[in-house]
Amino acid sequence: MTDTPSPADEPAYARVAFQGALGAFSHEACLALRPWDEAVPHATFAEALAALTSGDCDMALIPVENSSIGAVEPAATLVRESGLAVLADVWRPIRHALMSVEGARLADIRSVESHPIALAQCAATLKGMHLKIIEHFDTAGAARDVAEAGDATRAAIAPVGAAEVYGLSILRNDLQDSSDNRTRFLLLGVSQG
């Protein structure tokens, strides 16, 4: 007798909607929790949930709470009002990195952009850096835009993975104010009842 798993033991392939661009924290969470699935990016939380309810995606992975700032809005409200089934509930560590184009130096940076939730998690650290703060729809989207602009005075706050995706250099790791910064993600599916 062998220990080879049967096809019934293999995880089912699914499309999982998330909010953000490739390299976002939600994308990283999808890859960590369900690496066998296809992670499908959406610009907003509402669009990610609509992809699930329309049947375009089989599940959605949505952040609803952060240990530093509380509820992640509007995601928490959208999830609460959605009537969708919670398939899994997991807390993940969130580590913010400051990144810019190749060759940029920390002393060159004049502005930083990221999602408002990420900026709030780094507020005290950023205050001491005296940078112009620019809100963006997404952490990884901010990294993508900084890369495309090619401006060494602009930086993004995003996951380390976003620097790899968009070819940016990390200027500083662990920008978050709390060393125990964590976000609670819910894996959602359509209710079967």
GROMACS .gro file of C-alpha atoms in nm:
model
  193
    1MET     CA    1   0.000   0.000   0.000
    2THR     CA    2   0.131   0.348  -0.088
    3ASP     CA    3   0.081   0.684   0.074
    4THR     CA    4   0.012   0.850  -0.263
    5PRO     CA    5  -0.291   1.076  -0.227
    6SER     CA    6  -0.590   0.997  -0.442
    7PRO     CA    7  -0.743   1.266  -0.666
    8ALA     CA    8  -1.018   1.306  -0.405
    9ASP     CA    9  -0.751   1.412  -0.152
   10GLU     CA   10  -0.621   1.692  -0.374
   11PRO     CA   11  -0.744   2.043  -0.289
   12ALA     CA   12  -1.009   2.172  -0.528
   13TYR     CA   13  -0.892   2.445  -0.765
   14ALA     CA   14  -1.082   2.771  -0.729
   15ARG     CA   15  -1.069   3.137  -0.828
   16VAL     CA   16  -1.028   3.360  -0.522
   17ALA     CA   17  -1.114   3.731  -0.551
   18PHE     CA   18  -0.913   3.985  -0.354
   19GLN     CA   19  -0.892   4.365  -0.343
   20GLY     CA   20  -0.574   4.516  -0.475
   21ALA     CA   21  -0.305   4.471  -0.737
   22LEU     CA   22  -0.068   4.177  -0.763
   23GLY     CA   23   0.171   4.193  -0.467
   24ALA     CA   24  -0.088   4.341  -0.225
   25PHE     CA   25  -0.121   4.203   0.128
   26SER     CA   26  -0.447   4.033   0.027
   27HIS     CA   27  -0.268   3.874  -0.270
   28GLU     CA   28   0.006   3.747  -0.035
   29ALA     CA   29  -0.263   3.609   0.198
   30CYS     CA   30  -0.427   3.425  -0.095
   31LEU     CA   31  -0.095   3.271  -0.195
   32ALA     CA   32  -0.019   3.166   0.164
   33LEU     CA   33  -0.363   3.024   0.244
   34ARG     CA   34  -0.459   2.869  -0.090
   35PRO     CA   35  -0.147   2.841  -0.308
   36TRP     CA   36  -0.319   2.594  -0.544
   37ASP     CA   37  -0.588   2.849  -0.640
   38GLU     CA   38  -0.590   3.138  -0.885
   39ALA     CA   39  -0.585   3.472  -0.700
   40VAL     CA   40  -0.789   3.727  -0.898
   41PRO     CA   41  -0.723   4.100  -0.834
   42HIS     CA   42  -1.001   4.362  -0.813
   43ALA     CA   43  -0.976   4.739  -0.766
   44THR     CA   44  -1.224   4.762  -0.475
   45PHE     CA   45  -1.363   4.547  -0.197
   46ALA     CA   46  -1.710   4.580  -0.352
   47GLU     CA   47  -1.581   4.452  -0.687
   48ALA     CA   48  -1.410   4.154  -0.520
   49LEU     CA   49  -1.732   4.061  -0.341
   50ALA     CA   50  -1.936   4.113  -0.660
   51ALA     CA   51  -1.703   3.870  -0.840
   52LEU     CA   52  -1.798   3.610  -0.580
   53THR     CA   53  -2.173   3.672  -0.585
   54SER     CA   54  -2.182   3.678  -0.967
   55GLY     CA   55  -2.007   3.342  -0.987
   56ASP     CA   56  -1.698   3.483  -1.163
   57CYS     CA   57  -1.496   3.373  -0.859
   58ASP     CA   58  -1.555   3.084  -0.619
   59MET     CA   59  -1.436   3.263  -0.304
   60ALA     CA   60  -1.317   3.602  -0.184
   61LEU     CA   61  -1.046   3.678   0.071
   62ILE     CA   62  -1.118   4.009   0.244
   63PRO     CA   63  -0.938   4.189   0.532
   64VAL     CA   64  -1.186   4.298   0.800
   65GLU     CA   65  -0.981   4.393   1.109
   66ASN     CA   66  -0.632   4.514   1.196
   67SER     CA   67  -0.464   4.487   1.535
   68SER     CA   68  -0.339   4.848   1.517
   69ILE     CA   69  -0.637   5.038   1.379
   70GLY     CA   70  -0.944   4.818   1.428
   71ALA     CA   71  -1.201   4.758   1.155
   72VAL     CA   72  -1.080   4.772   0.794
   73GLU     CA   73  -1.344   4.985   0.628
   74PRO     CA   74  -1.535   4.973   0.404
   75ALA     CA   75  -1.446   4.603   0.384
   76ALA     CA   76  -1.581   4.507   0.728
   77THR     CA   77  -1.920   4.668   0.663
   78LEU     CA   78  -1.948   4.521   0.312
   79VAL     CA   79  -1.872   4.172   0.445
   80ARG     CA   80  -2.113   4.208   0.738
   81GLU     CA   81  -2.395   4.317   0.506
   82SER     CA   82  -2.318   4.065   0.230
   83GLY     CA   83  -2.480   3.754   0.376
   84LEU     CA   84  -2.185   3.550   0.247
   85ALA     CA   85  -2.064   3.240   0.432
   86VAL     CA   86  -1.736   3.259   0.626
   87LEU     CA   87  -1.528   2.957   0.519
   88ALA     CA   88  -1.213   3.049   0.715
   89ASP     CA   89  -1.096   3.319   0.955
   90VAL     CA   90  -0.721   3.386   0.986
   91TRP     CA   91  -0.488   3.651   1.131
   92ARG     CA   92  -0.174   3.729   0.929
   93PRO     CA   93   0.129   3.944   1.020
   94ILE     CA   94   0.153   4.269   0.823
   95ARG     CA   95   0.499   4.417   0.765
   96HIS     CA   96   0.519   4.740   0.566
   97ALA     CA   97   0.822   4.828   0.354
   98LEU     CA   98   0.916   5.166   0.209
   99MET     CA   99   1.019   5.121  -0.154
  100SER     CA  100   1.121   5.330  -0.450
  101VAL     CA  101   1.293   5.299  -0.786
  102GLU     CA  102   1.638   5.146  -0.822
  103GLY     CA  103   1.905   5.393  -0.713
  104ALA     CA  104   1.676   5.607  -0.494
  105ARG     CA  105   1.803   5.691  -0.146
  106LEU     CA  106   1.594   5.751   0.165
  107ALA     CA  107   1.723   6.110   0.171
  108ASP     CA  108   1.581   6.165  -0.182
  109ILE     CA  109   1.222   6.074  -0.091
  110ARG     CA  110   0.973   6.364  -0.075
  111SER     CA  111   0.639   6.181  -0.095
  112VAL     CA  112   0.500   5.844   0.005
  113GLU     CA  113   0.186   5.678  -0.124
  114SER     CA  114  -0.017   5.382  -0.008
  115HIS     CA  115  -0.363   5.263   0.091
  116PRO     CA  116  -0.515   5.474   0.374
  117ILE     CA  117  -0.521   5.168   0.605
  118ALA     CA  118  -0.148   5.107   0.550
  119LEU     CA  119  -0.072   5.476   0.603
  120ALA     CA  120  -0.266   5.466   0.932
  121GLN     CA  121  -0.062   5.165   1.048
  122CYS     CA  122   0.259   5.366   0.986
  123ALA     CA  123   0.134   5.711   1.098
  124ALA     CA  124   0.376   5.771   1.387
  125THR     CA  125   0.677   5.654   1.187
  126LEU     CA  126   0.579   5.866   0.887
  127LYS     CA  127   0.524   6.176   1.100
  128GLY     CA  128   0.891   6.176   1.188
  129MET     CA  129   0.994   6.141   0.824
  130HIS     CA  130   0.825   6.466   0.710
  131LEU     CA  131   0.701   6.330   0.378
  132LYS     CA  132   0.401   6.435   0.172
  133ILE     CA  133   0.138   6.162   0.224
  134ILE     CA  134  -0.063   6.050  -0.080
  135GLU     CA  135  -0.356   5.810  -0.041
  136HIS     CA  136  -0.382   5.536  -0.303
  137PHE     CA  137  -0.645   5.267  -0.371
  138ASP     CA  138  -0.398   4.991  -0.287
  139THR     CA  139  -0.054   4.922  -0.142
  140ALA     CA  140   0.072   4.722  -0.440
  141GLY     CA  141  -0.099   4.962  -0.681
  142ALA     CA  142   0.101   5.243  -0.521
  143ALA     CA  143   0.419   5.040  -0.572
  144ARG     CA  144   0.327   4.979  -0.937
  145ASP     CA  145   0.264   5.353  -0.993
  146VAL     CA  146   0.594   5.451  -0.827
  147ALA     CA  147   0.776   5.201  -1.050
  148GLU     CA  148   0.604   5.329  -1.364
  149ALA     CA  149   0.678   5.695  -1.276
  150GLY     CA  150   1.051   5.629  -1.234
  151ASP     CA  151   1.078   5.927  -0.997
  152ALA     CA  152   1.340   5.880  -0.723
  153THR     CA  153   1.158   6.131  -0.498
  154ARG     CA  154   0.846   5.910  -0.476
  155ALA     CA  155   0.809   5.605  -0.255
  156ALA     CA  156   0.537   5.354  -0.175
  157ILE     CA  157   0.449   5.164   0.140
  158ALA     CA  158   0.366   4.807   0.042
  159PRO     CA  159   0.455   4.444   0.113
  160VAL     CA  160   0.811   4.334   0.032
  161GLY     CA  161   0.663   4.112  -0.239
  162ALA     CA  162   0.537   4.418  -0.426
  163ALA     CA  163   0.896   4.542  -0.459
  164GLU     CA  164   0.982   4.213  -0.628
  165VAL     CA  165   0.677   4.226  -0.858
  166TYR     CA  166   0.742   4.585  -0.972
  167GLY     CA  167   1.124   4.595  -0.962
  168LEU     CA  168   1.159   4.841  -0.674
  169SER     CA  169   1.428   4.871  -0.407
  170ILE     CA  170   1.345   4.847  -0.037
  171LEU     CA  171   1.460   5.163   0.143
  172ARG     CA  172   1.334   5.059   0.486
  173ASN     CA  173   1.161   4.751   0.629
  174ASP     CA  174   0.912   4.730   0.917
  175LEU     CA  175   0.767   5.079   0.878
  176GLN     CA  176   0.455   4.983   1.079
  177ASP     CA  177   0.422   5.149   1.420
  178SER     CA  178   0.342   4.821   1.599
  179SER     CA  179   0.580   4.525   1.589
  180ASP     CA  180   0.273   4.300   1.631
  181ASN     CA  181   0.078   4.448   1.338
  182ARG     CA  182  -0.168   4.181   1.216
  183THR     CA  183  -0.474   4.173   0.992
  184ARG     CA  184  -0.770   3.938   1.013
  185PHE     CA  185  -0.882   3.799   0.678
  186LEU     CA  186  -1.208   3.619   0.607
  187LEU     CA  187  -1.236   3.365   0.329
  188LEU     CA  188  -1.590   3.396   0.200
  189GLY     CA  189  -1.815   3.179  -0.012
  190VAL     CA  190  -2.174   3.189  -0.128
  191SER     CA  191  -2.419   3.057   0.135
  192GLN     CA  192  -2.565   2.722   0.035
  193GLY     CA  193  -2.880   2.754   0.244
   0.00000   0.00000   0.00000
